[in-house]
Amino acid sequence: MAIDLFESVNVLGEVLESCSKDPETGFYRDGCCNVGPDDFGVHAVCVVLTDKFLSFSKTTGNDLSTPRPEFGFPGLKAGDQWCLCAPRWQEALEAECAPRVHLRATHQAALEHCALPDLKRHSIDLN
């Protein structure tokens, strides 16, 4: 059976849970890591941000910590939950600074870029 990458299903095959309403996240700013045909970055991985990851992201050209009010972007800090691009999470994993993952809020589209065992090793919601 083929996976519908645009269906709101998480990497565990369950209904996708909300990632964060404060700050409001997601490509569609609906609080969920929903993915659609216009989300070329695949904002699918719900993470808990860390200072280490934010620093890594800034040095690789994606400053997530500086507010950008002209885009309605509040700037992020350690402890915030955020829908991260799946390729960026994979890049952070390879650089040994991947943030923790909320699997139940991580869209199944992340599996196109990230291995489930890697996501599970960084999980905050599985025992």
mmCIF file of C-alpha atoms in Angstrom:
data_model
loop_
_atom_site.group_PDB
_atom_site.id
_atom_site.type_symbol
_atom_site.label_atom_id
_atom_site.label_comp_id
_atom_site.label_asym_id
_atom_site.label_seq_id
_atom_site.Cartn_x
_atom_site.Cartn_y
_atom_site.Cartn_z
ATOM 1 C CA MET A 1 0.000 0.000 0.000
ATOM 2 C CA ALA A 2 1.427 3.401 -0.994
ATOM 3 C CA ILE A 3 1.851 6.157 1.595
ATOM 4 C CA ASP A 4 -0.085 9.373 0.927
ATOM 5 C CA LEU A 5 2.539 11.932 1.957
ATOM 6 C CA PHE A 6 -0.081 14.680 2.246
ATOM 7 C CA GLU A 7 -2.380 12.768 4.610
ATOM 8 C CA SER A 8 -2.117 13.918 8.269
ATOM 9 C CA VAL A 9 -0.456 10.758 9.580
ATOM 10 C CA ASN A 10 2.605 10.579 11.808
ATOM 11 C CA VAL A 11 5.694 8.384 11.418
ATOM 12 C CA LEU A 12 4.051 5.756 13.651
ATOM 13 C CA GLY A 13 1.060 5.440 11.302
ATOM 14 C CA GLU A 14 -1.283 7.254 13.705
ATOM 15 C CA VAL A 15 -3.216 10.511 13.489
ATOM 16 C CA LEU A 16 -0.762 13.430 13.456
ATOM 17 C CA GLU A 17 -0.712 15.316 16.769
ATOM 18 C CA SER A 18 -0.173 19.050 17.188
ATOM 19 C CA CYS A 19 3.441 20.197 17.515
ATOM 20 C CA SER A 20 3.088 23.751 18.903
ATOM 21 C CA LYS A 21 0.613 26.604 19.017
ATOM 22 C CA ASP A 22 3.030 28.859 20.968
ATOM 23 C CA PRO A 23 4.987 29.578 18.932
ATOM 24 C CA GLU A 24 2.582 28.626 16.176
ATOM 25 C CA THR A 25 4.478 26.294 13.891
ATOM 26 C CA GLY A 26 4.079 24.323 10.716
ATOM 27 C CA PHE A 27 4.446 25.301 7.094
ATOM 28 C CA TYR A 28 0.753 26.229 7.171
ATOM 29 C CA ARG A 29 1.043 27.830 10.665
ATOM 30 C CA ASP A 30 -1.682 25.513 11.959
ATOM 31 C CA GLY A 31 0.368 24.135 14.868
ATOM 32 C CA CYS A 32 0.946 20.834 13.056
ATOM 33 C CA CYS A 33 3.742 19.510 10.867
ATOM 34 C CA ASN A 34 1.369 18.991 7.950
ATOM 35 C CA VAL A 35 3.010 18.677 4.544
ATOM 36 C CA GLY A 36 1.494 19.607 1.209
ATOM 37 C CA PRO A 37 2.533 19.950 -2.409
ATOM 38 C CA ASP A 38 3.732 23.542 -1.891
ATOM 39 C CA ASP A 39 5.960 22.701 1.119
ATOM 40 C CA PHE A 40 9.199 22.142 -0.761
ATOM 41 C CA GLY A 41 11.213 22.155 2.505
ATOM 42 C CA VAL A 42 9.152 19.279 3.968
ATOM 43 C CA HIS A 43 8.537 20.913 7.394
ATOM 44 C CA ALA A 44 7.659 17.511 8.850
ATOM 45 C CA VAL A 45 9.789 16.876 11.968
ATOM 46 C CA CYS A 46 8.422 18.169 15.272
ATOM 47 C CA VAL A 47 11.447 18.978 17.428
ATOM 48 C CA VAL A 48 12.281 20.490 20.792
ATOM 49 C CA LEU A 49 14.894 23.095 19.948
ATOM 50 C CA THR A 50 18.239 23.263 21.738
ATOM 51 C CA ASP A 51 20.887 25.971 21.868
ATOM 52 C CA LYS A 52 23.274 23.560 20.140
ATOM 53 C CA PHE A 53 20.896 23.019 17.222
ATOM 54 C CA LEU A 54 19.979 26.723 16.926
ATOM 55 C CA SER A 55 23.679 27.596 16.732
ATOM 56 C CA PHE A 56 24.256 24.869 14.115
ATOM 57 C CA SER A 57 21.301 26.069 12.061
ATOM 58 C CA LYS A 58 22.500 29.681 12.167
ATOM 59 C CA THR A 59 26.018 28.742 11.051
ATOM 60 C CA THR A 60 24.597 26.747 8.140
ATOM 61 C CA GLY A 61 22.507 29.662 6.862
ATOM 62 C CA ASN A 62 19.127 29.285 8.598
ATOM 63 C CA ASP A 63 18.915 31.687 11.551
ATOM 64 C CA LEU A 64 15.895 30.551 13.549
ATOM 65 C CA SER A 65 16.673 32.552 16.699
ATOM 66 C CA THR A 66 16.441 36.104 15.346
ATOM 67 C CA PRO A 67 12.904 37.566 15.264
ATOM 68 C CA ARG A 68 11.692 38.617 11.811
ATOM 69 C CA PRO A 69 8.513 40.618 12.534
ATOM 70 C CA GLU A 70 8.118 41.541 8.864
ATOM 71 C CA PHE A 71 7.399 37.834 8.250
ATOM 72 C CA GLY A 72 5.465 37.265 11.481
ATOM 73 C CA PHE A 73 8.361 35.184 12.794
ATOM 74 C CA PRO A 74 8.966 35.544 16.556
ATOM 75 C CA GLY A 75 12.445 34.025 16.695
ATOM 76 C CA LEU A 76 12.923 30.748 18.506
ATOM 77 C CA LYS A 77 14.708 29.683 21.673
ATOM 78 C CA ALA A 78 15.780 26.439 23.307
ATOM 79 C CA GLY A 79 12.751 24.540 24.578
ATOM 80 C CA ASP A 80 10.395 25.724 21.819
ATOM 81 C CA GLN A 81 8.758 23.020 19.720
ATOM 82 C CA TRP A 82 8.968 23.613 15.981
ATOM 83 C CA CYS A 83 8.239 21.863 12.687
ATOM 84 C CA LEU A 84 11.682 21.480 11.201
ATOM 85 C CA CYS A 85 12.499 20.617 7.601
ATOM 86 C CA ALA A 86 13.256 16.901 7.422
ATOM 87 C CA PRO A 87 16.452 17.377 5.362
ATOM 88 C CA ARG A 88 17.709 19.919 7.946
ATOM 89 C CA TRP A 89 17.067 17.461 10.796
ATOM 90 C CA GLN A 90 19.007 14.798 8.889
ATOM 91 C CA GLU A 91 21.841 17.270 8.308
ATOM 92 C CA ALA A 92 21.890 18.072 12.053
ATOM 93 C CA LEU A 93 21.929 14.348 12.862
ATOM 94 C CA GLU A 94 25.002 13.876 10.695
ATOM 95 C CA ALA A 95 26.627 16.858 12.467
ATOM 96 C CA GLU A 96 25.757 15.292 15.868
ATOM 97 C CA CYS A 97 23.476 18.109 16.964
ATOM 98 C CA ALA A 98 20.000 16.873 16.040
ATOM 99 C CA PRO A 99 17.285 18.059 18.434
ATOM 100 C CA ARG A 100 14.892 15.674 20.170
ATOM 101 C CA VAL A 101 11.814 14.602 18.213
ATOM 102 C CA HIS A 102 8.138 14.404 19.141
ATOM 103 C CA LEU A 103 7.271 11.358 16.984
ATOM 104 C CA ARG A 104 3.513 11.556 17.387
ATOM 105 C CA ALA A 105 3.648 15.084 15.932
ATOM 106 C CA THR A 106 6.170 14.235 13.166
ATOM 107 C CA HIS A 107 4.557 13.810 9.756
ATOM 108 C CA GLN A 108 5.169 10.577 7.844
ATOM 109 C CA ALA A 109 6.699 12.629 5.002
ATOM 110 C CA ALA A 110 9.820 12.911 7.202
ATOM 111 C CA LEU A 111 10.527 9.276 6.342
ATOM 112 C CA GLU A 112 11.422 10.365 2.803
ATOM 113 C CA HIS A 113 14.539 12.030 4.304
ATOM 114 C CA CYS A 114 15.082 10.478 7.746
ATOM 115 C CA ALA A 115 15.248 6.884 8.964
ATOM 116 C CA LEU A 116 12.640 5.883 11.548
ATOM 117 C CA PRO A 117 15.261 4.245 13.828
ATOM 118 C CA ASP A 118 17.189 7.556 13.928
ATOM 119 C CA LEU A 119 14.025 9.497 14.734
ATOM 120 C CA LYS A 120 13.134 6.963 17.441
ATOM 121 C CA ARG A 121 16.592 7.278 19.043
ATOM 122 C CA HIS A 122 15.912 11.004 19.412
ATOM 123 C CA SER A 123 12.306 10.586 20.545
ATOM 124 C CA ILE A 124 10.849 12.405 23.540
ATOM 125 C CA ASP A 125 7.539 10.542 23.457
ATOM 126 C CA LEU A 126 8.481 6.843 23.347
ATOM 127 C CA ASN A 127 9.851 4.777 26.202
#
